[in-house]
Coordinates of N, CA and C and ligand atoms in Angstrom, one line a residue:
X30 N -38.2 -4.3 48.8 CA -39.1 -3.5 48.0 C -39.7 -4.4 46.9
X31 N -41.1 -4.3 46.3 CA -41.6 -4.5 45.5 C -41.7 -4.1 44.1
X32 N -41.3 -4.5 43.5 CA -41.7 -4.0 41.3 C -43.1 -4.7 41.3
X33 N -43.9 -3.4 41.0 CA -45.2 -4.2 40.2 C -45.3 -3.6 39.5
X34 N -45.5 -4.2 37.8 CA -45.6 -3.7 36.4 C -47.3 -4.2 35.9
X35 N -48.2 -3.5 35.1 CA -48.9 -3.0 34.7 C -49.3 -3.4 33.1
X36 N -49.8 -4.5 32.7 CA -49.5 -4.7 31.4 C -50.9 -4.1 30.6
X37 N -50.7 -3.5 29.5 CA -52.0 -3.6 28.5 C -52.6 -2.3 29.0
X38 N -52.1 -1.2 29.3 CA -52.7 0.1 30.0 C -53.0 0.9 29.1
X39 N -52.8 0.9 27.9 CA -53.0 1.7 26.5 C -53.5 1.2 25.0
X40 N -54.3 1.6 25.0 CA -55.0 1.1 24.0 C -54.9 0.8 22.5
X41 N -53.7 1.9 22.0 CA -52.7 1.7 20.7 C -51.9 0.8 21.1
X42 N -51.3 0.5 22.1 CA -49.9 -0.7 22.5 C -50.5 -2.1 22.7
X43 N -52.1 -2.2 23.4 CA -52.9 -3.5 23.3 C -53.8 -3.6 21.5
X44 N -53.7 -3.1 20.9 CA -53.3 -3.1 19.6 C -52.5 -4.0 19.1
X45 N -51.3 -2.7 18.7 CA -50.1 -3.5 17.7 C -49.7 -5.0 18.6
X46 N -49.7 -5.4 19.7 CA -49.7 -6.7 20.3 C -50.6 -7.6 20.2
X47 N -52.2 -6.8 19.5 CA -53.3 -7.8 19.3 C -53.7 -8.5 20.6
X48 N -53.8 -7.9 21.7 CA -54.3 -8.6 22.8 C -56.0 -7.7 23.3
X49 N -56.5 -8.3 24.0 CA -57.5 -8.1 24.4 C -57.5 -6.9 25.4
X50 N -58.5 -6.1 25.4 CA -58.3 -4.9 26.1 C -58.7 -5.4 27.4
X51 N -58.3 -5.4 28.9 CA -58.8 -6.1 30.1 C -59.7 -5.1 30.6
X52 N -60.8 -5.7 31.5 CA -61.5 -5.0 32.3 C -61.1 -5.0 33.8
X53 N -59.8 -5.3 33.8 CA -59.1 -4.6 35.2 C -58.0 -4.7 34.7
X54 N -57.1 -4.2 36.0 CA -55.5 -3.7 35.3 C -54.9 -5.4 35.2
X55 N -53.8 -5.4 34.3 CA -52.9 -6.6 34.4 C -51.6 -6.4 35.0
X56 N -51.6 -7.2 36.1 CA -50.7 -7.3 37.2 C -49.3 -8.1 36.8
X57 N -47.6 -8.0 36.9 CA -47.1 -8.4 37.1 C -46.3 -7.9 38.3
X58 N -45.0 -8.7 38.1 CA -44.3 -8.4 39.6 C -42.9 -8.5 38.8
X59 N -41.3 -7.8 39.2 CA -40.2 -8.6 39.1 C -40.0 -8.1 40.4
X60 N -38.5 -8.9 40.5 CA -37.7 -8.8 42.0 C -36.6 -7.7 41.3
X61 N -36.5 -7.7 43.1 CA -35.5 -6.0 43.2 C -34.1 -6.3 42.0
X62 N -33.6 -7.9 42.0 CA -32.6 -8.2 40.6 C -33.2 -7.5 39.6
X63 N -34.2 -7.2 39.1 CA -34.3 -6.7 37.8 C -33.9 -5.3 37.5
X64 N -33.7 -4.4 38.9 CA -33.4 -3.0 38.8 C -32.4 -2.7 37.9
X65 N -31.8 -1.8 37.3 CA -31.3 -1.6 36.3 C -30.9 0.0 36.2
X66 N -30.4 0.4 36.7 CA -29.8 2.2 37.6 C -29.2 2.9 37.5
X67 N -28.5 3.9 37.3 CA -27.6 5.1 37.2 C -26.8 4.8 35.8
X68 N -28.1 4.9 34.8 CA -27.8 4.7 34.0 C -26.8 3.9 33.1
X69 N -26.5 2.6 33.6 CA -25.6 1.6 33.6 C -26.1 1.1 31.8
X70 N -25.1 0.4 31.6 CA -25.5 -0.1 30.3 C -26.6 -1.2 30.8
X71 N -27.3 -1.6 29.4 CA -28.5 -3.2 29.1 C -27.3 -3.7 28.5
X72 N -27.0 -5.2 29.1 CA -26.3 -5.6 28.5 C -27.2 -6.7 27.6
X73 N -27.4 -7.1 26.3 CA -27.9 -8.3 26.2 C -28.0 -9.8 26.4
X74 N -28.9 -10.0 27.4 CA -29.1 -11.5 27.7 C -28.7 -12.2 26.6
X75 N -28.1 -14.1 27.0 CA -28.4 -14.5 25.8 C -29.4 -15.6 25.6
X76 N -30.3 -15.6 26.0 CA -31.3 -16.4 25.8 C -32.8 -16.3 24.8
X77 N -32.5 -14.7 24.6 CA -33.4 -14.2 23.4 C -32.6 -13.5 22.7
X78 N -33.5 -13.7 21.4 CA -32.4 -12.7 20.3 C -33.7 -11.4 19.8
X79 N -35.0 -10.9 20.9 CA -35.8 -10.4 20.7 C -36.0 -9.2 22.0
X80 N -35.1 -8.6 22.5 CA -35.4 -8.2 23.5 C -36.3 -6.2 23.4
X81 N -37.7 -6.4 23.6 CA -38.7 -5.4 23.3 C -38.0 -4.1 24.6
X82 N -38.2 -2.7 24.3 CA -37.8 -1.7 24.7 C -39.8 -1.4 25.0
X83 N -40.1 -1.4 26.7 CA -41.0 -0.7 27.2 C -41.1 0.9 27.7
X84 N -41.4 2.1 27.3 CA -40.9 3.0 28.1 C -42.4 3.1 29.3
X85 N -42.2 3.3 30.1 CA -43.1 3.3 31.1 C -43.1 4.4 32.6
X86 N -44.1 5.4 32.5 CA -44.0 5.9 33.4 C -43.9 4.9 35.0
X87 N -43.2 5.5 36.2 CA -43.3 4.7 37.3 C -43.3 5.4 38.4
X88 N -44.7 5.0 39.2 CA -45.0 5.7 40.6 C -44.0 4.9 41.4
X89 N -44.0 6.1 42.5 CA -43.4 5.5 43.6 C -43.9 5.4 44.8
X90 N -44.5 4.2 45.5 CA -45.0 4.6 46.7 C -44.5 5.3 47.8
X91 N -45.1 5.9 48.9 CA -44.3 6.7 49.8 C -44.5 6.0 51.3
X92 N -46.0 5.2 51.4 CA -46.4 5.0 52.8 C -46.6 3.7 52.7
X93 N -46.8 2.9 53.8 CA -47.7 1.7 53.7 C -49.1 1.9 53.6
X94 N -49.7 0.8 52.6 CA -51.1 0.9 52.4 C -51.8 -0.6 52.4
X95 N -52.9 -0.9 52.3 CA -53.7 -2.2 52.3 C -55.3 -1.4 51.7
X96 N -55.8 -2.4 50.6 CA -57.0 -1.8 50.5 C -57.3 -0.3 50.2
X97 N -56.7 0.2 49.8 CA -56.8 1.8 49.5 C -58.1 2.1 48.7
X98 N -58.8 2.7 49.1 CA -60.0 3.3 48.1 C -58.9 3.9 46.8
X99 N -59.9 4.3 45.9 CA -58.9 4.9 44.5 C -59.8 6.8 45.5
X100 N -60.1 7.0 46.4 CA -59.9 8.4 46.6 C -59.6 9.0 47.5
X101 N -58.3 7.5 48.6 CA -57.2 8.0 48.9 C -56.1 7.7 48.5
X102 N -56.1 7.1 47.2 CA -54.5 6.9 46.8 C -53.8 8.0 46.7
X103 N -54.2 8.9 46.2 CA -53.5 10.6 46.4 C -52.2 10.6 47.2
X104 N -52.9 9.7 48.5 CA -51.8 10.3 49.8 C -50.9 9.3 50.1
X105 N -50.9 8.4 49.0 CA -50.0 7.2 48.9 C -48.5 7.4 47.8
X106 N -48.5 8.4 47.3 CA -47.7 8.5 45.9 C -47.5 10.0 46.0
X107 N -46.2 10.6 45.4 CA -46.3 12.3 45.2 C -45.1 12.4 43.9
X108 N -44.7 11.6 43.3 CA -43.0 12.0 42.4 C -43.4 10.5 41.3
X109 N -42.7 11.1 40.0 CA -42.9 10.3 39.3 C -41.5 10.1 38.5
X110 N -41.0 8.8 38.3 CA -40.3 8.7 37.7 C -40.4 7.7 36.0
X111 N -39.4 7.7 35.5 CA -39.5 6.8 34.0 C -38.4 5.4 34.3
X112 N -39.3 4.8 33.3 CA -38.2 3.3 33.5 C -38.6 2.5 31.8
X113 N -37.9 1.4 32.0 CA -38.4 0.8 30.6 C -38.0 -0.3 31.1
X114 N -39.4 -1.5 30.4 CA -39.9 -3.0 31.4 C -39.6 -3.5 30.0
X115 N -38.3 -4.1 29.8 CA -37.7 -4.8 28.9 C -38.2 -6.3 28.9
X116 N -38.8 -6.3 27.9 CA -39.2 -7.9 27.2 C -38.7 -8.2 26.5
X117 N -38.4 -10.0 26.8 CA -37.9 -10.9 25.6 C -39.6 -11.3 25.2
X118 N -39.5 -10.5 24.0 CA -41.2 -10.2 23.1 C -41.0 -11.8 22.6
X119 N -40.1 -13.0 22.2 CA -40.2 -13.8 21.5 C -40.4 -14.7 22.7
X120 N -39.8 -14.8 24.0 CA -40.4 -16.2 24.9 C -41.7 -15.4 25.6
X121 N -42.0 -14.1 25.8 CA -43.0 -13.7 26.4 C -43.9 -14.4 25.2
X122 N -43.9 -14.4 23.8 CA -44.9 -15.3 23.1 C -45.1 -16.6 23.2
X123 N -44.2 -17.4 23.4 CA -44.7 -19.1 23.7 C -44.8 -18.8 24.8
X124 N -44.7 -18.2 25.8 CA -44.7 -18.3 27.3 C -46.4 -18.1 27.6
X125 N -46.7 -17.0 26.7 CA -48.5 -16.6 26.5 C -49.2 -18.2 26.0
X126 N -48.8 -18.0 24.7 CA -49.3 -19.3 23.9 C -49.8 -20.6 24.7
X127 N -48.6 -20.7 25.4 CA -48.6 -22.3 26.4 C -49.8 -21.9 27.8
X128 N -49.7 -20.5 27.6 CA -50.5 -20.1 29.5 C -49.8 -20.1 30.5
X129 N -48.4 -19.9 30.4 CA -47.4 -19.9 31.6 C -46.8 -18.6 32.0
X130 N -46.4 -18.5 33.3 CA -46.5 -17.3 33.8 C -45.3 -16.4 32.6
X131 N -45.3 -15.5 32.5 CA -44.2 -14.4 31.6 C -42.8 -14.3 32.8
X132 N -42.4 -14.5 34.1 CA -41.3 -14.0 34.1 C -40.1 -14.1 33.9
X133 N -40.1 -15.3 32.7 CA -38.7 -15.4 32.5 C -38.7 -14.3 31.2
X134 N -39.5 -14.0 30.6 CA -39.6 -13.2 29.9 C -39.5 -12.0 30.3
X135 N -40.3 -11.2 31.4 CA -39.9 -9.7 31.9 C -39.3 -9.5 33.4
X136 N -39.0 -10.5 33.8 CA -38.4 -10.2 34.8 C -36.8 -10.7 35.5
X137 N -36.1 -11.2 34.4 CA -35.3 -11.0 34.4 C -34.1 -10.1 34.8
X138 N -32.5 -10.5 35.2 CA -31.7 -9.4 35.6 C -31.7 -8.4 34.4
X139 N -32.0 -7.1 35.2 CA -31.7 -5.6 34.2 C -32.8 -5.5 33.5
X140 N -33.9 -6.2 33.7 CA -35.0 -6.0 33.2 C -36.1 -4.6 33.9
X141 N -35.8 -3.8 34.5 CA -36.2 -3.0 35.1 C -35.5 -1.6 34.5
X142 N -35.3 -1.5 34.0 CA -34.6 0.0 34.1 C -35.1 1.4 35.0
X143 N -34.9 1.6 35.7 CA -35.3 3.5 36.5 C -34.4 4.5 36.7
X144 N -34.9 5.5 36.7 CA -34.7 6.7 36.6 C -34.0 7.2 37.6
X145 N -32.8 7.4 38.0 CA -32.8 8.1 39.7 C -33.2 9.1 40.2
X146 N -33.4 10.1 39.1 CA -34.7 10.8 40.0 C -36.2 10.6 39.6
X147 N -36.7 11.0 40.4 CA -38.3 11.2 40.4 C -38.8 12.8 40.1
X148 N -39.4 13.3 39.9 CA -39.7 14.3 39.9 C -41.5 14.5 40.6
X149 N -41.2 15.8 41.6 CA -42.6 16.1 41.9 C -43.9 15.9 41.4
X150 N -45.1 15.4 42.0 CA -46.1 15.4 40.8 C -46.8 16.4 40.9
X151 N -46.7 17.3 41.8 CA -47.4 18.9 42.2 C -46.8 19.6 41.7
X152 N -45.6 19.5 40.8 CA -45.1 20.5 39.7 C -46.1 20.4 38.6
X153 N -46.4 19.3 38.2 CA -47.5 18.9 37.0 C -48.5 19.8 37.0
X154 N -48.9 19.8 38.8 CA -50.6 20.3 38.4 C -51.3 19.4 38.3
X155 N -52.5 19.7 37.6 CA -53.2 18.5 36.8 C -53.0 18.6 35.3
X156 N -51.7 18.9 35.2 CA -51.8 19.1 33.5 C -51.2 16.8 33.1
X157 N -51.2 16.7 31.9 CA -51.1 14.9 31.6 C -49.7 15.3 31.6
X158 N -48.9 13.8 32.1 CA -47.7 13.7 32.1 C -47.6 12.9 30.6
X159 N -46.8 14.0 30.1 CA -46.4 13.7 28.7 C -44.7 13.0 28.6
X160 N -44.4 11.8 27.7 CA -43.0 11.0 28.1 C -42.8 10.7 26.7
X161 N -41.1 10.3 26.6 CA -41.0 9.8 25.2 C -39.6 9.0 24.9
X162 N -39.5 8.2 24.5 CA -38.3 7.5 24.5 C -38.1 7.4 23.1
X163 N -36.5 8.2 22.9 CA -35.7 8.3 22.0 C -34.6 7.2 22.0
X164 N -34.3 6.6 21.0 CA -33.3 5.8 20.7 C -32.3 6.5 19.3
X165 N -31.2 6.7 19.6 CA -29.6 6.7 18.5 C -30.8 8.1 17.8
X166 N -31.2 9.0 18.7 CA -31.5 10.7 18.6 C -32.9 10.7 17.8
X167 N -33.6 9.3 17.7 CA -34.7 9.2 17.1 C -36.2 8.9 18.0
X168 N -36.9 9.9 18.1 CA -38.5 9.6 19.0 C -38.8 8.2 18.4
X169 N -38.9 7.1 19.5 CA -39.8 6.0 18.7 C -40.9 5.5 19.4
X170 N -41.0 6.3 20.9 CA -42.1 6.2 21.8 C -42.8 7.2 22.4
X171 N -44.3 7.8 22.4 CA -44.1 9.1 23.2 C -46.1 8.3 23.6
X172 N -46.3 9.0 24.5 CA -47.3 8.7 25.3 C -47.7 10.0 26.5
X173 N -49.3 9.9 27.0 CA -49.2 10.9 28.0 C -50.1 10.6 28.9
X174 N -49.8 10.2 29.7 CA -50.8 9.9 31.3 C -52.3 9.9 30.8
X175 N -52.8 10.7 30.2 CA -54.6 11.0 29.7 C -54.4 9.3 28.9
X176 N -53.5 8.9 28.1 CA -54.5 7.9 27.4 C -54.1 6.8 28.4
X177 N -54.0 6.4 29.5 CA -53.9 5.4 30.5 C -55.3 4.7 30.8
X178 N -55.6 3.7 30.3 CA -56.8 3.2 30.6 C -57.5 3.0 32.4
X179 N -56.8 2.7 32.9 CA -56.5 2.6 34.1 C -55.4 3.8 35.0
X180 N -56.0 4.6 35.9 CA -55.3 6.1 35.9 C -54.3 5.7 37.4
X181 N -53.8 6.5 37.8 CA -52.6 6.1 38.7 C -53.4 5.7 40.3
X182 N -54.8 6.2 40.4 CA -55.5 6.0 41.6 C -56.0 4.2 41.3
X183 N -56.3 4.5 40.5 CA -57.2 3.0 39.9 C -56.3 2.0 40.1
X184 N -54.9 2.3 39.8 CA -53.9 1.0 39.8 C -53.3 1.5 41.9
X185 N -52.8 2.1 41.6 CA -52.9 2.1 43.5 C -53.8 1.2 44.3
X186 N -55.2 1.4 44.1 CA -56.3 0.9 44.6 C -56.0 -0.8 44.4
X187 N -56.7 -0.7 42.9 CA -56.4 -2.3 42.4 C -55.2 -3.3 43.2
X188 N -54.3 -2.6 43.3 CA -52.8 -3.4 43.5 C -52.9 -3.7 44.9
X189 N -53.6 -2.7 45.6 CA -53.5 -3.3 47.1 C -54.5 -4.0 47.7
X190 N -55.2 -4.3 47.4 CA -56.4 -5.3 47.4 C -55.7 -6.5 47.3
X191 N -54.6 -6.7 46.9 CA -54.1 -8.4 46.8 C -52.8 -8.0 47.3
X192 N -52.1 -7.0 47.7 CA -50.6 -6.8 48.1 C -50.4 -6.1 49.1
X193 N -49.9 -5.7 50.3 CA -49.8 -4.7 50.7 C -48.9 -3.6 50.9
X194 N -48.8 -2.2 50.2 CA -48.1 -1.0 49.6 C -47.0 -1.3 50.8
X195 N -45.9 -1.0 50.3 CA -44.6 -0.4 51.3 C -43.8 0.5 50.6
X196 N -43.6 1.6 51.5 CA -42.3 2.8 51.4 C -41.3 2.4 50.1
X197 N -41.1 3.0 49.0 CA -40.7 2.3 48.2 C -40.3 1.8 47.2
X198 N -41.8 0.7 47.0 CA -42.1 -0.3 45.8 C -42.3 0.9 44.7
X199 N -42.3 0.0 44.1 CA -42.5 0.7 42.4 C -44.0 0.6 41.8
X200 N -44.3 1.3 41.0 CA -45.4 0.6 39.8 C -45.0 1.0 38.5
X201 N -44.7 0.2 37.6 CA -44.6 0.7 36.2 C -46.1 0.5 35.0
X202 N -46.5 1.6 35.0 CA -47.9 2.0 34.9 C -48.2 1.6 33.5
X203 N -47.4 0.7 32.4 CA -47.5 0.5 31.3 C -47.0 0.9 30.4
X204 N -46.9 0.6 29.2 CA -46.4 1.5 27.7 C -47.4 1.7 26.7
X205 N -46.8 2.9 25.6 CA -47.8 3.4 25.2 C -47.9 2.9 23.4
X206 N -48.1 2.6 22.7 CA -47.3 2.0 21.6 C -46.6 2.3 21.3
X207 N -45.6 1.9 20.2 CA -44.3 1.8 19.5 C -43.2 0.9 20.3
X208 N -43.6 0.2 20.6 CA -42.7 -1.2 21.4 C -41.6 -1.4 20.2
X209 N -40.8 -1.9 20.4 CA -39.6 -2.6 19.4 C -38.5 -3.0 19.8
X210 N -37.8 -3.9 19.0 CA -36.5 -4.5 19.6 C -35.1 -3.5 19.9
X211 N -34.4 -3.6 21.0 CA -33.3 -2.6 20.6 C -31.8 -3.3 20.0
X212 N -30.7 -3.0 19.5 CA -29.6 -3.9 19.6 C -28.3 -3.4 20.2
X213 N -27.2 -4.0 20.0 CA -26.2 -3.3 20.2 C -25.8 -2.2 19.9
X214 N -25.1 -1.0 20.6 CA -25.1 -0.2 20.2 C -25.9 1.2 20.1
X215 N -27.1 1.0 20.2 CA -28.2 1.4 20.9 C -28.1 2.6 22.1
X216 N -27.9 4.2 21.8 CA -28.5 4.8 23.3 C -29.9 5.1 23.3
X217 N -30.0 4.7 24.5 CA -31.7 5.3 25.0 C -31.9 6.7 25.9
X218 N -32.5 7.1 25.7 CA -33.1 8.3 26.1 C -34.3 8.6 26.5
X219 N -34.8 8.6 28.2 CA -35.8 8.8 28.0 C -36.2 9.8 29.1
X220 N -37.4 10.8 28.1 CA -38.1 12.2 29.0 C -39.6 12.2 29.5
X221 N -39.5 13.0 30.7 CA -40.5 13.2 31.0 C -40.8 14.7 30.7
X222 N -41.7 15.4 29.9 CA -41.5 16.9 28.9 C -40.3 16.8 28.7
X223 N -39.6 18.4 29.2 CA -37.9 18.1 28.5 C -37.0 17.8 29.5
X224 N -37.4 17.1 30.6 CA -36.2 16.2 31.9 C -35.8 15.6 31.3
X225 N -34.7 15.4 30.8 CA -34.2 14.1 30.4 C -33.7 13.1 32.2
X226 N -34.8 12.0 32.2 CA -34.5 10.9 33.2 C -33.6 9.5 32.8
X227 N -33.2 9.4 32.6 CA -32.0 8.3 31.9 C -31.6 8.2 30.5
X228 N -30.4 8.0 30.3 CA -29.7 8.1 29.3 C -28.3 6.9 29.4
X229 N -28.8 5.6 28.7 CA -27.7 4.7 28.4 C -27.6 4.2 27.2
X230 N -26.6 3.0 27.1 CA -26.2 2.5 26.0 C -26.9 0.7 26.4
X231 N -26.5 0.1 25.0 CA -27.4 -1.3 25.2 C -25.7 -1.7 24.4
X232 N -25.4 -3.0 25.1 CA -24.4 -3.6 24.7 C -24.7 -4.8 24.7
Ligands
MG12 MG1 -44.7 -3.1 30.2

């Protein structure tokens, strides 16, 4: 299976980062090593002493696709789950600076976190999927599908024009501001309305 992650999707988070707003989505990838599951602890790497907390909604594909118009991606996705696309925020900076690819910075082992379940998206409706990631009982992230610059068909589309979809893969559709470092000690929490979809510790 494939992880594709989604950088720069919100407009307050391409902000406080000071990056340029893109006129298409920004594409990464990690390997299936990065998964991070049933709510297991983050242990901290030691190679950064900066490691950023992403909460990010994440599709799940269902079928194989190639080339999808964005007005059949519909029938490509149906359940949505949460994850958080943990960055070393201090090498993902000289890693930018220099022009070299980011994955030693976000795609590292446990750098993935997901949810084990997903939840239906035909429960939603069309109402916005509203999310929020609490740390040690404190909201320090909350976000809602409407401010996605790039909407869940747009990134389906986009993605498979250069990849092609399998049963599966992931997308982690971005974060919404309030990025920050986590440390030891640290539980995370994170909702989609009031599901709570994972809940660990950071050691
Ligand atoms: Mg991210």
């Amino acid at each position: 299976m494939k992880i594709f992650c989604i950088g720069r999707n919100y407009v307050e988070h391409i902000e406080e980062l000071k990056n340029e707003r893109p006129d298409e989505p920004v594409v990464f990838m990690k390997p299936d090593s990065a998964l991070l599951r049933k709510n297991k602890p983050f242990y901290i790497p030691s190679f950064s002493s900066e490691f950023h907390h992403e909460i990010e909604l994440v599709l799940k594909i269902d079928s194989v696709g190639k080339n999808i118009s964005k007005r059949f991606a519909p029938r490509y996705y149906s359940s949505i789950g949460l994850g958080i696309d943990f960055t070393a925020r201090d090498l993902q900076e000289k890693l930018k600076q220099k022009g070299l690819p980011w994955e030693k910075a976000k795609a590292f082992d446990n750098s993935a976190v997901i949810s084990e379940r997903f939840l239906p998206l035909s429960d939603f409706g069309s109402d916005p999927l509203l999310f929020r990631l609490d740390i040690n009982g404190e909201t320090r992230q909350t976000g809602s599908s409407l401010q996605m610059i790039f909407s869940f068909d747009e990134l389906v589309s986009h993605i498979s024009k250069y990849f092609t979809l399998k049963t599966g893969d992931l997308i982690y559709t971005g974060t919404p501001a309030g990025v920050g470092p986590v440390k030891i000690g640290d539980r995370l929490q994170g909702y989609i309305g009031e599901e709570k979809l994972f809940d660990f510790l950071v050691k």
